[in-house]
Amino acid sequence: MGNMQMTAEPGKQEIFTTYELNAPRELVFKVMTDPSLVGEWWGPASLTTVVEKMDVRPGGQWRVIQHDPAGTEYAFHGVFHSLKFPETYIYTFEWEAMPDHVLLEIYRLEALGSKTRVIEHTLFQSVADRDGMLATGMEAGAVEMVKRLEKLLARVGAAEKS
């Protein structure tokens, strides 16, 4: 994984996260939006992630449930708003334990030869929501998640070549 940069300017309602993956853009888009693969990289490895629903099309809904070793459940849901293969996808994101704090996620994938630069633009409803998310350890979680994604990309990419 290339260096991850997370930028959250004081007083703004957004976070920009940029990183590079050692996989072509088409494969990155596929793995990031394939319901059968999302549970393998989404979230921390200490949680079991189940994709309950993921209708990957404009207007399609998604719901992901995670369980910790004690059985505590964490559920998230949203709606896909735009998908332009292999360049961009946009969806809403809401943690069900904090309803009415919806954020918008915009993923842009830039082709860099055999690699891909991912630019995540996360828009929050308020600066307080954004700062609250940052306080949860979001950056460390994002680094772990991208490392898991890169391992999965290597495995899926190798399987597609054979």
mmCIF file of C-alpha atoms in Angstrom:
data_model
loop_
_atom_site.group_PDB
_atom_site.id
_atom_site.type_symbol
_atom_site.label_atom_id
_atom_site.label_comp_id
_atom_site.label_asym_id
_atom_site.label_seq_id
_atom_site.Cartn_x
_atom_site.Cartn_y
_atom_site.Cartn_z
ATOM 1 C CA MET A 1 0.000 0.000 0.000
ATOM 2 C CA GLY A 2 1.287 3.426 -0.880
ATOM 3 C CA ASN A 3 1.369 6.023 1.840
ATOM 4 C CA MET A 4 -2.097 6.789 3.119
ATOM 5 C CA GLN A 5 -2.835 10.452 3.605
ATOM 6 C CA MET A 6 -5.881 11.518 5.568
ATOM 7 C CA THR A 7 -6.688 15.218 5.532
ATOM 8 C CA ALA A 8 -9.286 16.839 7.787
ATOM 9 C CA GLU A 9 -8.993 20.609 7.758
ATOM 10 C CA PRO A 10 -10.197 22.315 10.952
ATOM 11 C CA GLY A 11 -13.716 23.695 10.684
ATOM 12 C CA LYS A 12 -14.636 21.706 7.563
ATOM 13 C CA GLN A 13 -17.209 18.903 7.263
ATOM 14 C CA GLU A 14 -15.067 16.609 5.148
ATOM 15 C CA ILE A 15 -12.195 14.175 5.161
ATOM 16 C CA PHE A 16 -10.019 13.324 2.167
ATOM 17 C CA THR A 17 -8.199 9.996 2.250
ATOM 18 C CA THR A 18 -5.766 9.060 -0.504
ATOM 19 C CA TYR A 19 -3.777 5.849 -0.987
ATOM 20 C CA GLU A 20 -2.342 3.693 -3.739
ATOM 21 C CA LEU A 21 -3.082 0.022 -4.320
ATOM 22 C CA ASN A 22 -0.921 -2.413 -6.234
ATOM 23 C CA ALA A 23 -3.712 -3.505 -8.572
ATOM 24 C CA PRO A 24 -5.330 -2.196 -11.768
ATOM 25 C CA ARG A 25 -8.294 0.135 -11.419
ATOM 26 C CA GLU A 26 -10.826 -2.317 -12.890
ATOM 27 C CA LEU A 27 -9.920 -4.945 -10.292
ATOM 28 C CA VAL A 28 -10.000 -2.420 -7.436
ATOM 29 C CA PHE A 29 -13.477 -1.242 -8.465
ATOM 30 C CA LYS A 30 -14.679 -4.847 -8.754
ATOM 31 C CA VAL A 31 -13.382 -5.934 -5.347
ATOM 32 C CA MET A 32 -14.635 -2.770 -3.614
ATOM 33 C CA THR A 33 -18.155 -3.235 -4.958
ATOM 34 C CA ASP A 34 -18.566 -7.035 -5.118
ATOM 35 C CA PRO A 35 -20.938 -8.135 -2.301
ATOM 36 C CA SER A 36 -19.261 -11.551 -2.157
ATOM 37 C CA LEU A 37 -15.867 -9.919 -1.438
ATOM 38 C CA VAL A 38 -16.683 -6.829 0.656
ATOM 39 C CA GLY A 39 -16.925 -8.804 3.903
ATOM 40 C CA GLU A 40 -13.314 -9.943 3.459
ATOM 41 C CA TRP A 41 -11.799 -6.458 3.654
ATOM 42 C CA TRP A 42 -14.391 -4.044 5.069
ATOM 43 C CA GLY A 43 -13.694 -3.103 8.678
ATOM 44 C CA PRO A 44 -11.196 -4.415 11.195
ATOM 45 C CA ALA A 45 -10.029 -8.043 11.129
ATOM 46 C CA SER A 46 -11.126 -8.444 14.761
ATOM 47 C CA LEU A 47 -14.771 -8.270 13.628
ATOM 48 C CA THR A 48 -16.748 -10.703 11.512
ATOM 49 C CA THR A 49 -18.341 -8.810 8.630
ATOM 50 C CA VAL A 50 -21.490 -10.034 6.892
ATOM 51 C CA VAL A 51 -22.932 -8.323 3.839
ATOM 52 C CA GLU A 52 -26.656 -8.685 4.425
ATOM 53 C CA LYS A 53 -27.668 -6.731 1.339
ATOM 54 C CA MET A 54 -25.736 -4.956 -1.396
ATOM 55 C CA ASP A 55 -27.584 -3.933 -4.539
ATOM 56 C CA VAL A 56 -24.766 -2.225 -6.423
ATOM 57 C CA ARG A 57 -26.639 0.129 -8.744
ATOM 58 C CA PRO A 58 -27.906 3.705 -8.496
ATOM 59 C CA GLY A 59 -30.728 3.628 -5.936
ATOM 60 C CA GLY A 60 -29.624 0.219 -4.640
ATOM 61 C CA GLN A 61 -29.480 -0.299 -0.892
ATOM 62 C CA TRP A 62 -26.728 -1.915 1.143
ATOM 63 C CA ARG A 63 -26.475 -3.197 4.728
ATOM 64 C CA VAL A 64 -23.429 -4.631 6.468
ATOM 65 C CA ILE A 65 -23.406 -6.194 9.937
ATOM 66 C CA GLN A 66 -20.296 -6.746 12.001
ATOM 67 C CA HIS A 67 -19.906 -8.850 15.156
ATOM 68 C CA ASP A 68 -17.146 -8.669 17.725
ATOM 69 C CA PRO A 69 -15.912 -11.771 19.596
ATOM 70 C CA ALA A 70 -18.402 -11.093 22.427
ATOM 71 C CA GLY A 71 -21.285 -11.097 19.936
ATOM 72 C CA THR A 72 -21.965 -7.361 19.931
ATOM 73 C CA GLU A 73 -23.498 -6.289 16.636
ATOM 74 C CA TYR A 74 -22.609 -3.180 14.643
ATOM 75 C CA ALA A 75 -24.799 -2.489 11.632
ATOM 76 C CA PHE A 76 -24.371 0.042 8.841
ATOM 77 C CA HIS A 77 -26.503 0.844 5.824
ATOM 78 C CA GLY A 78 -26.912 3.248 2.949
ATOM 79 C CA VAL A 79 -27.861 3.792 -0.666
ATOM 80 C CA PHE A 80 -25.733 3.812 -3.803
ATOM 81 C CA HIS A 81 -26.190 7.037 -5.737
ATOM 82 C CA SER A 82 -23.806 6.732 -8.656
ATOM 83 C CA LEU A 83 -21.523 4.090 -10.138
ATOM 84 C CA LYS A 84 -19.290 4.731 -13.135
ATOM 85 C CA PHE A 85 -17.100 1.683 -13.761
ATOM 86 C CA PRO A 86 -14.160 1.758 -13.150
ATOM 87 C CA GLU A 87 -13.808 5.400 -12.114
ATOM 88 C CA THR A 88 -16.244 6.453 -9.415
ATOM 89 C CA TYR A 89 -18.853 5.303 -6.984
ATOM 90 C CA ILE A 90 -20.886 7.316 -4.516
ATOM 91 C CA TYR A 91 -23.040 6.125 -1.631
ATOM 92 C CA THR A 92 -24.484 7.176 1.701
ATOM 93 C CA PHE A 93 -23.270 5.623 4.955
ATOM 94 C CA GLU A 94 -25.084 5.476 8.294
ATOM 95 C CA TRP A 95 -24.137 3.635 11.465
ATOM 96 C CA GLU A 96 -27.424 2.313 12.837
ATOM 97 C CA ALA A 97 -26.373 3.008 16.454
ATOM 98 C CA MET A 98 -26.290 6.711 15.520
ATOM 99 C CA PRO A 99 -29.278 7.261 13.259
ATOM 100 C CA ASP A 100 -29.674 10.565 11.457
ATOM 101 C CA HIS A 101 -25.910 11.064 11.124
ATOM 102 C CA VAL A 102 -25.690 10.203 7.447
ATOM 103 C CA LEU A 103 -22.514 10.843 5.530
ATOM 104 C CA LEU A 104 -21.739 10.767 1.836
ATOM 105 C CA GLU A 105 -18.785 8.730 0.517
ATOM 106 C CA ILE A 106 -17.307 9.551 -2.899
ATOM 107 C CA TYR A 107 -14.663 7.150 -4.215
ATOM 108 C CA ARG A 108 -12.554 8.148 -7.206
ATOM 109 C CA LEU A 109 -10.163 5.601 -8.704
ATOM 110 C CA GLU A 110 -7.278 6.887 -10.815
ATOM 111 C CA ALA A 111 -5.353 4.510 -13.063
ATOM 112 C CA LEU A 112 -1.583 4.590 -12.502
ATOM 113 C CA GLY A 113 -0.497 1.908 -14.967
ATOM 114 C CA SER A 114 -0.825 -1.365 -13.061
ATOM 115 C CA LYS A 115 -1.636 0.491 -9.829
ATOM 116 C CA THR A 116 -4.591 2.550 -8.636
ATOM 117 C CA ARG A 117 -4.805 5.735 -6.621
ATOM 118 C CA VAL A 118 -7.958 5.823 -4.497
ATOM 119 C CA ILE A 119 -9.293 9.188 -3.391
ATOM 120 C CA GLU A 120 -12.058 8.996 -0.796
ATOM 121 C CA HIS A 121 -14.023 12.180 -0.155
ATOM 122 C CA THR A 122 -16.215 11.807 2.924
ATOM 123 C CA LEU A 123 -18.805 14.524 3.568
ATOM 124 C CA PHE A 124 -20.427 14.821 6.991
ATOM 125 C CA GLN A 125 -23.550 16.720 8.006
ATOM 126 C CA SER A 126 -21.592 18.797 10.509
ATOM 127 C CA VAL A 127 -18.079 19.503 11.709
ATOM 128 C CA ALA A 128 -19.051 17.869 15.029
ATOM 129 C CA ASP A 129 -20.009 14.638 13.197
ATOM 130 C CA ARG A 130 -16.726 14.695 11.322
ATOM 131 C CA ASP A 131 -14.687 15.335 14.466
ATOM 132 C CA GLY A 132 -16.593 12.609 16.311
ATOM 133 C CA MET A 133 -15.709 10.094 13.605
ATOM 134 C CA LEU A 134 -12.047 11.096 13.732
ATOM 135 C CA ALA A 135 -12.051 10.642 17.521
ATOM 136 C CA THR A 136 -13.081 6.980 17.140
ATOM 137 C CA GLY A 137 -9.668 6.037 15.753
ATOM 138 C CA MET A 138 -10.884 6.174 12.178
ATOM 139 C CA GLU A 139 -7.404 6.655 10.717
ATOM 140 C CA ALA A 140 -5.932 3.497 12.288
ATOM 141 C CA GLY A 141 -9.012 1.558 11.183
ATOM 142 C CA ALA A 142 -8.673 2.878 7.650
ATOM 143 C CA VAL A 143 -5.023 1.809 7.472
ATOM 144 C CA GLU A 144 -5.942 -1.719 8.606
ATOM 145 C CA MET A 145 -8.833 -1.915 6.158
ATOM 146 C CA VAL A 146 -6.672 -0.842 3.199
ATOM 147 C CA LYS A 147 -4.028 -3.434 4.111
ATOM 148 C CA ARG A 148 -6.754 -6.102 4.141
ATOM 149 C CA LEU A 149 -8.041 -4.809 0.793
ATOM 150 C CA GLU A 150 -4.580 -4.980 -0.750
ATOM 151 C CA LYS A 151 -4.128 -8.623 0.353
ATOM 152 C CA LEU A 152 -7.499 -9.519 -1.138
ATOM 153 C CA LEU A 153 -6.642 -7.715 -4.391
ATOM 154 C CA ALA A 154 -3.424 -9.735 -4.658
ATOM 155 C CA ARG A 155 -5.304 -12.994 -4.132
ATOM 156 C CA VAL A 156 -8.140 -12.173 -6.550
ATOM 157 C CA GLY A 157 -5.710 -10.782 -9.130
ATOM 158 C CA ALA A 158 -3.572 -13.939 -8.986
ATOM 159 C CA ALA A 159 -6.678 -16.140 -9.322
ATOM 160 C CA GLU A 160 -7.844 -14.182 -12.395
ATOM 161 C CA LYS A 161 -4.432 -14.645 -14.063
ATOM 162 C CA SER A 162 -4.411 -18.412 -13.594
#
